[in-house]
């Protein structure tokens, strides 16, 4: 049947048979036609300039075209579908959109169409949900029910140009369905031909307000929207919190100390989003940069363009072990006894990579990192202090009193006292010949500067105690001032105080705290033993030949 059909076409073609085979624009690719065992789906679409498409057939409805690193933002109602196409021109360029008969082999001769079909390109598909409807129905706890996630459908066959739930078949390898996860999706496809992508919203049977808004993009370089589930390049860590504020910081921004000065001169790289777990405003959107921007209660960045940006003080610091650069966030205006989620997001900057052809930013949708959960204290007499001038490594909650000090004044009060105590140590150090030549020193392993630093670290740690809620805290904590009144005049229950008979339970480590701050009952988290060990080692090694210090 097929040879007869091919012969008939040759005989019917105008002009000489050889001319028909070598024509630059033949109607059919004869080599392909003769090799096919089934011609039932072969489509003949003539190109007659004299006739418009209303005569020769209707064109497929227009679908939005996704291009490299070009995001598309839209709204979608419940039950709605938006269909996209990534065509061959976008995938392979103009020279790859030629008809099958233009394919050539390595010798420049007409080649088999499979030589073109074998070419493939990796496509990174990503999308973020920027907002979603709010359901009016409540769950068993009285909270609004969670809104369903959007879904992404894909098709690599032109038989399904708008993949949806209606034409999706799990057993069909040419189609796929991927639900969004916390408002984000990341998918890699190997494309050899046009690919079709649909964003689908579920029907909602409950009453609701609003609609979904999303952004989708494809890239040949990397994901335009990224979620780092493993926190491979950034972690948000909690240093400490009190009843209204929390101090968080990132992991080290580099492992190379030679890069420290250069990093410290740059703007802080991360934005932070904070959401109250009770309000559930960011539920279903924790992996979406635009979703967090639209819904988180607190959004802070270095450009001061966020939401409640004034509640967050952020900057780069080298405080902490190792002295490597990191970004810290002091967040104020929080509610007591409340659980929050803190999420880092890194948006592209001036140094980000760009597509050389279009100039578009690669990864322009930003990278979202895994959330860190933290809780504020129920106690009002533990207060966060940071950015101390002398005790510059002290950053935690300390015994406080709202009626006498705000957090800034409290930090200065402790810092000034520690500096005064350190002055006595400096007087002793004046008796030590720190500038003596090496042969006259007691130790070549340690010097006076290292001794001073170790003493300062120990002094700040024991002078400024770390405060925890007296009714909570860890097993390493010691109850202090149990029989004193809180700043608001209340006292601990008698049942709680019955077993507290040690002298340490009725006073602070330093009487100066009870006299000047008067914090009331609290728990002190004891210093780490290595602070004391380090101080003893430094002191004995460097100065044992001159004086002895008993701790």
PDB file of C-alpha atoms in Angstrom, residues 234 236 250 268-274 289-290 292-293 298-307 309 312 314 327 329 342-349 365-369:
ATOM      1  CA  UNK A 234      22.203  28.872  54.471  1.00  0.00           C
ATOM      2  CA  UNK A 236      18.757  30.280  60.151  1.00  0.00           C
ATOM      3  CA  UNK A 250      22.686  32.675  59.608  1.00  0.00           C
ATOM      4  CA  UNK A 268      23.383  41.755  53.808  1.00  0.00           C
ATOM      5  CA  UNK A 269      22.459  38.962  51.368  1.00  0.00           C
ATOM      6  CA  UNK A 270      19.260  37.619  52.967  1.00  0.00           C
ATOM      7  CA  UNK A 271      15.729  38.802  53.558  1.00  0.00           C
ATOM      8  CA  UNK A 272      13.766  37.349  56.461  1.00  0.00           C
ATOM      9  CA  UNK A 273      10.080  36.499  56.749  1.00  0.00           C
ATOM     10  CA  UNK A 274       8.385  35.817  60.078  1.00  0.00           C
ATOM     11  CA  UNK A 289       9.120  33.812  47.737  1.00  0.00           C
ATOM     12  CA  UNK A 290       6.202  35.845  46.370  1.00  0.00           C
ATOM     13  CA  UNK A 292       5.859  35.061  51.714  1.00  0.00           C
ATOM     14  CA  UNK A 293       6.124  38.632  50.446  1.00  0.00           C
ATOM     15  CA  UNK A 298       6.967  40.525  59.102  1.00  0.00           C
ATOM     16  CA  UNK A 299       9.141  40.938  56.016  1.00  0.00           C
ATOM     17  CA  UNK A 300      12.501  42.676  56.341  1.00  0.00           C
ATOM     18  CA  UNK A 301      15.226  43.450  53.808  1.00  0.00           C
ATOM     19  CA  UNK A 302      18.195  45.799  53.638  1.00  0.00           C
ATOM     20  CA  UNK A 303      16.300  48.176  51.313  1.00  0.00           C
ATOM     21  CA  UNK A 304      13.641  48.798  53.997  1.00  0.00           C
ATOM     22  CA  UNK A 305      10.852  47.972  51.549  1.00  0.00           C
ATOM     23  CA  UNK A 306       9.348  45.078  53.486  1.00  0.00           C
ATOM     24  CA  UNK A 307       6.386  44.836  55.844  1.00  0.00           C
ATOM     25  CA  UNK A 309      10.636  46.418  58.403  1.00  0.00           C
ATOM     26  CA  UNK A 312      13.883  44.038  62.435  1.00  0.00           C
ATOM     27  CA  UNK A 314      19.803  43.256  60.608  1.00  0.00           C
ATOM     28  CA  UNK A 327      24.051  37.902  59.059  1.00  0.00           C
ATOM     29  CA  UNK A 329      18.438  39.539  62.807  1.00  0.00           C
ATOM     30  CA  UNK A 342      11.452  32.389  60.465  1.00  0.00           C
ATOM     31  CA  UNK A 343      12.347  31.896  56.795  1.00  0.00           C
ATOM     32  CA  UNK A 344      15.379  33.145  54.880  1.00  0.00           C
ATOM     33  CA  UNK A 345      15.038  34.191  51.244  1.00  0.00           C
ATOM     34  CA  UNK A 346      17.877  35.202  48.958  1.00  0.00           C
ATOM     35  CA  UNK A 347      16.873  37.313  45.977  1.00  0.00           C
ATOM     36  CA  UNK A 348      19.200  37.988  43.013  1.00  0.00           C
ATOM     37  CA  UNK A 349      21.506  40.993  43.194  1.00  0.00           C
ATOM     38  CA  UNK A 365      12.479  34.270  41.478  1.00  0.00           C
ATOM     39  CA  UNK A 366      14.860  33.860  44.422  1.00  0.00           C
ATOM     40  CA  UNK A 367      15.802  30.983  46.716  1.00  0.00           C
ATOM     41  CA  UNK A 368      13.720  30.090  49.767  1.00  0.00           C
ATOM     42  CA  UNK A 369      15.304  28.186  52.647  1.00  0.00           C
TER      43      UNK A 369
END
